[in-house]
Coordinates of C-alpha atoms and ligand atoms in Angstrom, one line a residue:
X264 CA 8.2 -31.6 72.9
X265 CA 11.5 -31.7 71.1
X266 CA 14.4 -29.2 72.1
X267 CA 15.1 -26.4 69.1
X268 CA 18.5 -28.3 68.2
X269 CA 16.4 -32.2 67.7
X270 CA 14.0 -29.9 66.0
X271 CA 16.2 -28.5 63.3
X272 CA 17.5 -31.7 62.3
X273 CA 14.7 -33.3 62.2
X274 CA 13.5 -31.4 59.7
X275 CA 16.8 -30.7 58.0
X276 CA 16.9 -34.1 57.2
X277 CA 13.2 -34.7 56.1
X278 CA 13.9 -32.4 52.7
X279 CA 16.5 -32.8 49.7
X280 CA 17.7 -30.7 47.2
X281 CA 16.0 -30.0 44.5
X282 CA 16.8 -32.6 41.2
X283 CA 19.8 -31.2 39.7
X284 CA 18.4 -31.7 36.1
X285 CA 14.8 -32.1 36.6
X286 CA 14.8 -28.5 39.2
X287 CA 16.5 -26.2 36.4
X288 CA 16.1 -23.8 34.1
X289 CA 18.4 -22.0 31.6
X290 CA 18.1 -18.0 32.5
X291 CA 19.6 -14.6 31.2
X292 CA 23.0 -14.0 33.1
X293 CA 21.5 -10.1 33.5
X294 CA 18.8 -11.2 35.9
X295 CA 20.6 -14.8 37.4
X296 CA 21.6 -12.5 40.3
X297 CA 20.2 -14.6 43.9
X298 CA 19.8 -17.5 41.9
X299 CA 21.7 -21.1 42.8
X300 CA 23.9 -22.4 39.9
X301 CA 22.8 -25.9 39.0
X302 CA 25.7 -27.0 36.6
X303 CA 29.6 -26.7 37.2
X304 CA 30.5 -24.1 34.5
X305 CA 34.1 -24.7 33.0
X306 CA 35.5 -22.2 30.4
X307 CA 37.6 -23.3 27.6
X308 CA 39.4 -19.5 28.0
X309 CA 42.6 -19.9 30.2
X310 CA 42.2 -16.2 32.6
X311 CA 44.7 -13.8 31.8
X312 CA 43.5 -14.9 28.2
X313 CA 47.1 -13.8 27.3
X314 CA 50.6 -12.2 29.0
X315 CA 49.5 -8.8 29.5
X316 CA 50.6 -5.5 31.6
X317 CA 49.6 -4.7 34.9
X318 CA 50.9 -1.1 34.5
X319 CA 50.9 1.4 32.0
X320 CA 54.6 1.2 31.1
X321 CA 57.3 -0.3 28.5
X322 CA 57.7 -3.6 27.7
X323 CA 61.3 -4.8 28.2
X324 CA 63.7 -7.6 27.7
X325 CA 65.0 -7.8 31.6
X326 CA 68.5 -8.7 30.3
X327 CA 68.8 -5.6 28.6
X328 CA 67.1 -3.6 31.9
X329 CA 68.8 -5.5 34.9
X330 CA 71.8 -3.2 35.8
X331 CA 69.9 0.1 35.2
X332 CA 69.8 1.6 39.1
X333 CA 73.4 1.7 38.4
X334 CA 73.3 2.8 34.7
X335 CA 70.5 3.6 33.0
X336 CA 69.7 1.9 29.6
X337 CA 68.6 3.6 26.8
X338 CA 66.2 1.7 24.5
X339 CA 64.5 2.6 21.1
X340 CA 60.8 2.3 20.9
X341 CA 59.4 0.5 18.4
X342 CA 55.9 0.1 19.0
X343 CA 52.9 1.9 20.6
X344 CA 50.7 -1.2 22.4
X345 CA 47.5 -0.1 23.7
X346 CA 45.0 -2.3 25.6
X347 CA 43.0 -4.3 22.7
X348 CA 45.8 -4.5 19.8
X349 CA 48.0 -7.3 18.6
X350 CA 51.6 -6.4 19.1
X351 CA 53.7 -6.3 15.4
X352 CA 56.9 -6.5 16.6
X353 CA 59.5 -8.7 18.2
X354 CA 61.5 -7.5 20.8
X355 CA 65.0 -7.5 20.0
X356 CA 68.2 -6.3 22.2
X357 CA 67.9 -2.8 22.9
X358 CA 64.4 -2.6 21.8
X359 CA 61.4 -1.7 23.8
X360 CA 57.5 -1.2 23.5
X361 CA 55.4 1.4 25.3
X362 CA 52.8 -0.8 26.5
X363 CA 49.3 0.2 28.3
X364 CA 47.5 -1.6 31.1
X365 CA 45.9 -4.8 30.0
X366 CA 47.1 -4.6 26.3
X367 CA 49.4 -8.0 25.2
X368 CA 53.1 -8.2 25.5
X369 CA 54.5 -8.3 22.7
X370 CA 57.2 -11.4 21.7
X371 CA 60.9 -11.4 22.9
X372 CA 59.6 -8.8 26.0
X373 CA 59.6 -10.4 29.5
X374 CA 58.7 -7.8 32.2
X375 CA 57.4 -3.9 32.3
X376 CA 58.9 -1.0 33.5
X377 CA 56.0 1.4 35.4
X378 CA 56.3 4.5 33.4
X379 CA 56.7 6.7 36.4
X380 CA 60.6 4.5 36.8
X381 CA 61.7 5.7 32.9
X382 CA 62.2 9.4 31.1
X383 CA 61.3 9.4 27.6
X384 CA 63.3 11.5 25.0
X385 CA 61.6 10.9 21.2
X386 CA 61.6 7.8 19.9
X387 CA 64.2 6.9 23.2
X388 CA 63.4 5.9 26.7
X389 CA 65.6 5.7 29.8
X390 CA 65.4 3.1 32.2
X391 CA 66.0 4.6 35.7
X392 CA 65.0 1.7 37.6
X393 CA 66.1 -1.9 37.3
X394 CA 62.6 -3.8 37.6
X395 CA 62.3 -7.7 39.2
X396 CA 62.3 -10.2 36.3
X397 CA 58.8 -10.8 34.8
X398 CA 57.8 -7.5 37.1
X399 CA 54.2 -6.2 36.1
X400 CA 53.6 -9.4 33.5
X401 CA 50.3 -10.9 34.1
X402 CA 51.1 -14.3 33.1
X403 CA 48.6 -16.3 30.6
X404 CA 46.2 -18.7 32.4
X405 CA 48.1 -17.6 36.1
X406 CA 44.2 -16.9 37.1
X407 CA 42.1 -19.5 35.6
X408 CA 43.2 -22.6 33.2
X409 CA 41.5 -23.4 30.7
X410 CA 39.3 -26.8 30.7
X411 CA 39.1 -26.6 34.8
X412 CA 36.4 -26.0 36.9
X413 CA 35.7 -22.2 37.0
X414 CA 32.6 -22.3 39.2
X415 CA 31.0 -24.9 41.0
X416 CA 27.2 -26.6 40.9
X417 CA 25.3 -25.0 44.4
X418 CA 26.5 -21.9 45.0
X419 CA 24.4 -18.6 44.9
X420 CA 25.0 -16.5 42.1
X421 CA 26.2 -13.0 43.6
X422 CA 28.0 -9.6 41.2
X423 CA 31.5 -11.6 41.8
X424 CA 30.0 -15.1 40.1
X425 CA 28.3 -12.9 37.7
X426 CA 31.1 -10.8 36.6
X427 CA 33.1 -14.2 36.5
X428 CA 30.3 -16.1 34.4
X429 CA 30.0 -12.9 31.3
X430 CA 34.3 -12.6 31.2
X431 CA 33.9 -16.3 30.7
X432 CA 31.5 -15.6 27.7
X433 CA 28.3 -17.3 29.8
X434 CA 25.3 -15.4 28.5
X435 CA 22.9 -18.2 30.0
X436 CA 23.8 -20.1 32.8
X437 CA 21.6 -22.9 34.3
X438 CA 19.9 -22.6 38.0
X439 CA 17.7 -24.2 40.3
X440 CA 14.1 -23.6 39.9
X441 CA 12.8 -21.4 42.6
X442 CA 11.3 -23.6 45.4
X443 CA 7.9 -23.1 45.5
X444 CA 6.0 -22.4 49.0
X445 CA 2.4 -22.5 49.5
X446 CA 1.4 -20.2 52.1
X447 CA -2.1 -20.0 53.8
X448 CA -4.3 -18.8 56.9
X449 CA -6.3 -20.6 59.1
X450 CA -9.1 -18.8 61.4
X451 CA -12.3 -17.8 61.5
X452 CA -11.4 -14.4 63.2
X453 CA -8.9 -13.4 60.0
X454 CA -9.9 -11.0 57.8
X455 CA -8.3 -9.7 54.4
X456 CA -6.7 -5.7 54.6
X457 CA -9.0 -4.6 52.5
X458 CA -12.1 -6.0 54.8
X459 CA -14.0 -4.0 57.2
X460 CA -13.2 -4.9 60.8
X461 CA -16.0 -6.5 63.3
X462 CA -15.9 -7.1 67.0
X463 CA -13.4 -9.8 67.1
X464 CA -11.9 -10.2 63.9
X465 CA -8.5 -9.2 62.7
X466 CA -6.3 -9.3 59.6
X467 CA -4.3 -12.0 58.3
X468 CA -1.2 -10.1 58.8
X469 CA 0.9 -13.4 58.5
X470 CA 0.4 -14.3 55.3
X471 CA 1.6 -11.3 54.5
X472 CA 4.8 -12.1 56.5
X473 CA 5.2 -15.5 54.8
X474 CA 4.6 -13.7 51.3
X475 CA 8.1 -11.1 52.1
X476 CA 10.3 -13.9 53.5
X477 CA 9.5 -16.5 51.1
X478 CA 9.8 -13.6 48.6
X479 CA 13.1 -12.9 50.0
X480 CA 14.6 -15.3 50.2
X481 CA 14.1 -16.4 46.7
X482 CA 11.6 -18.1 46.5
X483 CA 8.1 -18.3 44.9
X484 CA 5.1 -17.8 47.4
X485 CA 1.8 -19.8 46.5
X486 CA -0.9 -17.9 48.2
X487 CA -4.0 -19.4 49.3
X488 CA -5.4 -17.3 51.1
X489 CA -7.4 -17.5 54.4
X490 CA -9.1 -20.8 55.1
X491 CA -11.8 -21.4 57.9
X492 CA -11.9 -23.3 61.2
X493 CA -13.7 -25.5 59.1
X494 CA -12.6 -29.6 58.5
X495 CA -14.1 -29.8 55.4
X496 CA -12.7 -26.2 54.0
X497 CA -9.4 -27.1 55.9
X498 CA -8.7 -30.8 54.2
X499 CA -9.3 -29.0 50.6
X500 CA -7.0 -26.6 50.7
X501 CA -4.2 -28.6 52.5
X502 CA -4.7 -31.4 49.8
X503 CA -4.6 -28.8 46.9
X504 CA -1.0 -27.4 48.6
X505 CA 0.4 -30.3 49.2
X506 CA -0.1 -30.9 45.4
X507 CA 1.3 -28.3 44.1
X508 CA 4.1 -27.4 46.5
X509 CA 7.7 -28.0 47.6
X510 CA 7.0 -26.8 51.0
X511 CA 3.4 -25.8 53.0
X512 CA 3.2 -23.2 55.1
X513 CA -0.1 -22.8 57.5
X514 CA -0.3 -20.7 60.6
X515 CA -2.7 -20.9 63.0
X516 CA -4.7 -24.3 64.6
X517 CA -2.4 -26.0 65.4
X518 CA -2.4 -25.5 69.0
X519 CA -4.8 -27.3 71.4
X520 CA -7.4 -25.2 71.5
X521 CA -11.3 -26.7 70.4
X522 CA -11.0 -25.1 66.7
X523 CA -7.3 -26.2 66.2
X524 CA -8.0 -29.0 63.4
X525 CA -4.9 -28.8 61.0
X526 CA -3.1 -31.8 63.1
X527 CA -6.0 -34.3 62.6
X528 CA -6.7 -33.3 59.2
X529 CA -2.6 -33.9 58.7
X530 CA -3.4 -37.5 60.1
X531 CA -6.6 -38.3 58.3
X532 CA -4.6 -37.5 55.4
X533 CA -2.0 -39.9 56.2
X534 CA 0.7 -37.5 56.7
X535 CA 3.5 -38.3 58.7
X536 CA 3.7 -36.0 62.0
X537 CA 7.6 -36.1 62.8
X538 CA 7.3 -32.6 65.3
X539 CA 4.0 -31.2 66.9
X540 CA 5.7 -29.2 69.7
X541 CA 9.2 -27.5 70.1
X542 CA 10.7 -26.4 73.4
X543 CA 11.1 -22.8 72.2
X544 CA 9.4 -19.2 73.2
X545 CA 7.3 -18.3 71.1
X546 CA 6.9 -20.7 68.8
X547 CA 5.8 -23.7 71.0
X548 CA 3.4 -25.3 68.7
X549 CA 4.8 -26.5 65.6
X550 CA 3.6 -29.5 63.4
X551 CA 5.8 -31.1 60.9
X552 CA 4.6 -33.1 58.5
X553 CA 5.4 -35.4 55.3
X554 CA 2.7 -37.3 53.2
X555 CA 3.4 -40.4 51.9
X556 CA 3.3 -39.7 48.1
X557 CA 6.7 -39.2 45.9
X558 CA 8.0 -35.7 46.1
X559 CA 5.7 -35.1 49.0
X560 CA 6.3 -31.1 50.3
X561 CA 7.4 -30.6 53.7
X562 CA 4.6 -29.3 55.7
X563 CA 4.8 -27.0 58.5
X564 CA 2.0 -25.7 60.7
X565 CA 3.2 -23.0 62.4
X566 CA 2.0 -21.2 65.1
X567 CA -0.8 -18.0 64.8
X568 CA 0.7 -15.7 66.5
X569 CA 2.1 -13.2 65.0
X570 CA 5.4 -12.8 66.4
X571 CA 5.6 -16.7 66.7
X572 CA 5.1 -16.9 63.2
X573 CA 7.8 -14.8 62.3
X574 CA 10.3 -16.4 64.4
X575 CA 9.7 -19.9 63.6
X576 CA 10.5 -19.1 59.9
X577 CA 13.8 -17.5 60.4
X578 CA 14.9 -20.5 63.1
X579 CA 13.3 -23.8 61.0
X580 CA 11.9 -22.7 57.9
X581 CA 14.8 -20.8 56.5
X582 CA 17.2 -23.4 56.6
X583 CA 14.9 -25.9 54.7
X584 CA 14.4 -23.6 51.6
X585 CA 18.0 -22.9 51.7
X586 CA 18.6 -26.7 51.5
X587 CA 15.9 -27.2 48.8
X588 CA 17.4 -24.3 46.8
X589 CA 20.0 -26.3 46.0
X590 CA 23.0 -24.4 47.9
X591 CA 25.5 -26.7 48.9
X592 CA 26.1 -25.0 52.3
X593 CA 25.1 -22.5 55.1
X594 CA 22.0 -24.1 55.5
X595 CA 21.5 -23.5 59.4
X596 CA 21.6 -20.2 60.9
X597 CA 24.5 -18.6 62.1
X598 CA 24.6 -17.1 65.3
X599 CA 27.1 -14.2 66.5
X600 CA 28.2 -13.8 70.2
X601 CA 27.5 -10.0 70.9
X602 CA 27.2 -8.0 73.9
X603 CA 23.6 -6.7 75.2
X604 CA 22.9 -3.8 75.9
X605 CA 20.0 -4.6 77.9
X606 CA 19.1 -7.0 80.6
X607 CA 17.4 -9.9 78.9
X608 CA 15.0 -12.0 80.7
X609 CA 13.2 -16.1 80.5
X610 CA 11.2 -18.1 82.4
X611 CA 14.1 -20.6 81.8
X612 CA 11.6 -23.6 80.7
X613 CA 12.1 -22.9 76.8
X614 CA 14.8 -21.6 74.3
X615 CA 14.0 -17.8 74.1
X616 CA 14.1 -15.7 71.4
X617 CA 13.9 -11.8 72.3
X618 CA 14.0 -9.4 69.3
X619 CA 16.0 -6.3 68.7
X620 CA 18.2 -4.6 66.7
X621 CA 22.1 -4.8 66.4
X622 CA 23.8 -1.5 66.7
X623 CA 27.1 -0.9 65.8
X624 CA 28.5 0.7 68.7
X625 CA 32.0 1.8 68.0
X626 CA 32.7 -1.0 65.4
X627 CA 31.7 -3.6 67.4
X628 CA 27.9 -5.1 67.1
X629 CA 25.6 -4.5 70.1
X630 CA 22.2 -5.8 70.8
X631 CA 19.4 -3.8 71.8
X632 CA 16.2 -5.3 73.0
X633 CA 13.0 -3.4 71.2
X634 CA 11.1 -1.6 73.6
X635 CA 7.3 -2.6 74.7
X636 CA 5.9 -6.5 75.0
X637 CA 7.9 -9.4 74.0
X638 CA 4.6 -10.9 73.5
X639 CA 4.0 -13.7 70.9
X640 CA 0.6 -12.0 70.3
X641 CA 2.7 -8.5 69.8
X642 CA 3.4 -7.7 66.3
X643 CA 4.1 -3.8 66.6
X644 CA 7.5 -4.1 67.9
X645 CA 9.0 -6.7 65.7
X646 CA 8.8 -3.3 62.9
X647 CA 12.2 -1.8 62.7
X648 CA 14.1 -4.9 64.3
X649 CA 17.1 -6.8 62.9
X650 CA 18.0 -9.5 65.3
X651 CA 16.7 -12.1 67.8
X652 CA 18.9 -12.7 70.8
X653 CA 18.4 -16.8 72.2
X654 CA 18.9 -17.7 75.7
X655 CA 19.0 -21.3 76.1
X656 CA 17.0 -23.2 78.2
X657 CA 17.8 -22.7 81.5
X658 CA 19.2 -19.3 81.4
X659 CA 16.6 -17.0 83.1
X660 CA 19.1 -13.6 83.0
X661 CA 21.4 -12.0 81.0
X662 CA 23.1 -8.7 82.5
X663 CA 23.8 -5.7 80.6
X664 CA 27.1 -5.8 78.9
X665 CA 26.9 -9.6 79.1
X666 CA 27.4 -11.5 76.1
X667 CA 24.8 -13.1 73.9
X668 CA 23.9 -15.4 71.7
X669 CA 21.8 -13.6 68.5
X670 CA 20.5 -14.6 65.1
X671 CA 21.2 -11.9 62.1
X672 CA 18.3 -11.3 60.4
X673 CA 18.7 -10.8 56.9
X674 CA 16.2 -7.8 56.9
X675 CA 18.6 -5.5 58.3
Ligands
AMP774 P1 -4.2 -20.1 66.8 O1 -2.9 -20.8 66.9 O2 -5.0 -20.4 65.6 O3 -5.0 -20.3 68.1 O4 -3.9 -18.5 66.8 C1 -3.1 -17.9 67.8 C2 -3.3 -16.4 67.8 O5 -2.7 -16.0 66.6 C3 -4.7 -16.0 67.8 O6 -4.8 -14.8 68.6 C4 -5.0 -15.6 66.4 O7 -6.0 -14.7 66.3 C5 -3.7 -15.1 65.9 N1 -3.6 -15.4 64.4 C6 -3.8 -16.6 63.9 N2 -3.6 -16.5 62.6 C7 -3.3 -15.3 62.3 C8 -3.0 -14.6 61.1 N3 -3.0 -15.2 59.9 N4 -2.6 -13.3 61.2 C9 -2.6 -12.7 62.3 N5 -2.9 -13.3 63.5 C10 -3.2 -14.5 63.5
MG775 MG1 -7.0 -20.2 65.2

């Protein structure tokens, strides 16, 4: 049994990013939104694109402007500059434009008076105000040079990048592929939601589960659907994921029970079992596994319970799709320190997750534990939560008001 920390580098390390020119694809900026860029993306536009205003104003020489809290000067328009024209004219002594946010200032002008610091008469203006030199001139290229690195390869592509990739004329941009995850059911009790129940059986509630977090997280679900305590129907199915997958996901039979095959079917298969246990609650039993062919997918047995299931994904299998993705960082979950609202207990033997919900209390984040069993078999009261709060191994008590350790979950 490995402890949670061993565990998450173990299997860290057993995946790599997707192939930065085999994984792509060349999308639509309108729907690249979630997606990782794959390329660095350079613009030969410097940002401002050209000296513009930052105010709706009048565009001044500053030597003809600089003593005007004393003595105001008087300057004869010449021009009308809205946003989008070409200036005409050349600024000359005693001369002035009235200029509009964002449109170019015009030659022989160096800064802008705000409009609300002048009183126009005619074709005249008076400066009431002396403005700093180069005041409310966005300088060409002060944002972005041209020919530099605008954006870099690996990062997720949020309205900021987006809005940064179409001013810098990107209609396509080039991304990652979406890791894909095969997902499937093991269990002669599961039944599909649309089946009719018997004595004993249940639904296959987690591949459901798998399908919405894979799905969210960006990713493309493979499903398989439910698969037999059965060697033979078992070894199919895992050799046909394993095929066509970047990562496997199973649940169920992999614990030591008489019908729990997927381990030995892993090994008669030749696969590589690097975890088959994790000092965590729930999620005890955990197989991880790589086959020995090129490009072989990461597999992970997780557990069948429900709840297990669940939480094993948001602590291990998270971080890995993140990783494959292509993102360049914030792989591994981040924890916040937060103070509980309830008393939290363990047995103290394994790392304990207890689920929740963060309330804002005040400003400041406080976690509540959801009411009813903290059962791994318990589903029900996992619906409407937002956060699991860990106590290490070791700690068997955590007072209310205490501080605690808790993993955001990103369905909040
Ligand atoms: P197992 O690890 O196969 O012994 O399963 C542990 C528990 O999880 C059993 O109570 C199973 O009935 C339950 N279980 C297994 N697979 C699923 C599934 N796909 N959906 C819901 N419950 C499951
Ligand atoms: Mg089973």
């Amino acid at each position: 049994m490995v402890s949670v920390s061993d565990a998450q580098a173990i299997i860290l390390n057993l995946v790599q990013p997707l192939d930065h020119q085999r994984d792509t694809e060349v999308i639509d900026l309108l729907i690249a939104d979630s997606r990782i860029l794959a390329k660095p993306v350079t613009s030969p536009l410097d940002f401002p694109h050209w000296d513009n205003s930052a105010m709706d104003g009048y565009a001044v020489r500053y030597e003809d402007v600089q003593h005007s809290s004393e003595n105001p000067a008087v300057l004869e328009i010449v021009e009308d500059i809205p946003a989008g024209y070409q200036p005409k004219s050349t600024i000359q002594p005693g001369q002035t434009a009235r200029i509009f946010t964002g449109a170019v200032i015009p030659a022989g002008a160096d800064t802008v008076v705000m409009q609300e610091k002048t009183r126009r008469e005619k074709n005249r203006v008076f400066i009431l105000d002396a403005p700093k030199p180069q005041e409310f001139v966005r300088h060409k290229a002060s944002f972005y040079q041209s020919g530099t690195q605008l954006l870099p390869a690996g990062i997720k592509l949020n309205a900021p990048e987006i809005a940064v990739l179409a001013a810098a004329q990107c209609p396509k941009v080039s991304v990652y592929r979406r890791p894909r995850v095969a997902i499937f059911s093991t269990g002669d009790e599961l039944m599909t939601v649309e089946q009719p129940l018997q004595p004993g059986q249940i639904v296959d509630s987690n591949q459901y589960a798998l399908a919405a977090l894979v799905r969210q997280i960006g990713a493309e679900p493979l499903l398989l659907g439910i698969v037999k305590d059965d060697p033979v129907a078992l070894k199919k199915v895992i050799a046909h994921a394993v095929a066509i997958a970047d990562i496997v996901l199973s649940s169920g039979g992999v614990s030591v029970g008489d019908y729990d095959y997927v381990d030995k079917i892993l090994e008669s298969l030749r696969a590589k079992i690097h975890i088959r246990s994790v000092e965590m609650r729930p999620g005890k039993p955990l197989t991880v596994a790589t086959f020995p062919t090129q490009n072989s997918p990461l597999y992970f047995g997780l557990p069948g319970n429900p709840a297990a299931v669940l939480v094993t994904f948001w602590r291990f299998v998270l971080p890995v799709i993140k990783k494959l993705s292509g993102i360049t960082e914030g792989w591994e979950p981040a924890f916040l320190k937060v103070r509980s609202h309830d008393e939290l207990r363990s047995n103290g033997k394994r790392e304990t997750y207890l689920w929740g919900k963060l309330h804002l209390i005040n400003g400041v984040y406080e976690f509540h534990q959801a009411d009813g069993s903290q059962s791994s078999g318990n589903l029900i009261n996992l619906a409407q939560t937002n956060a699991l709060a860990v106590l290490p191994v070791g700690k068997t008590l955590i007072y209310p008001q205490e501080e605690v350790q808790v993993l955001q979950l990103s369905n909040s």
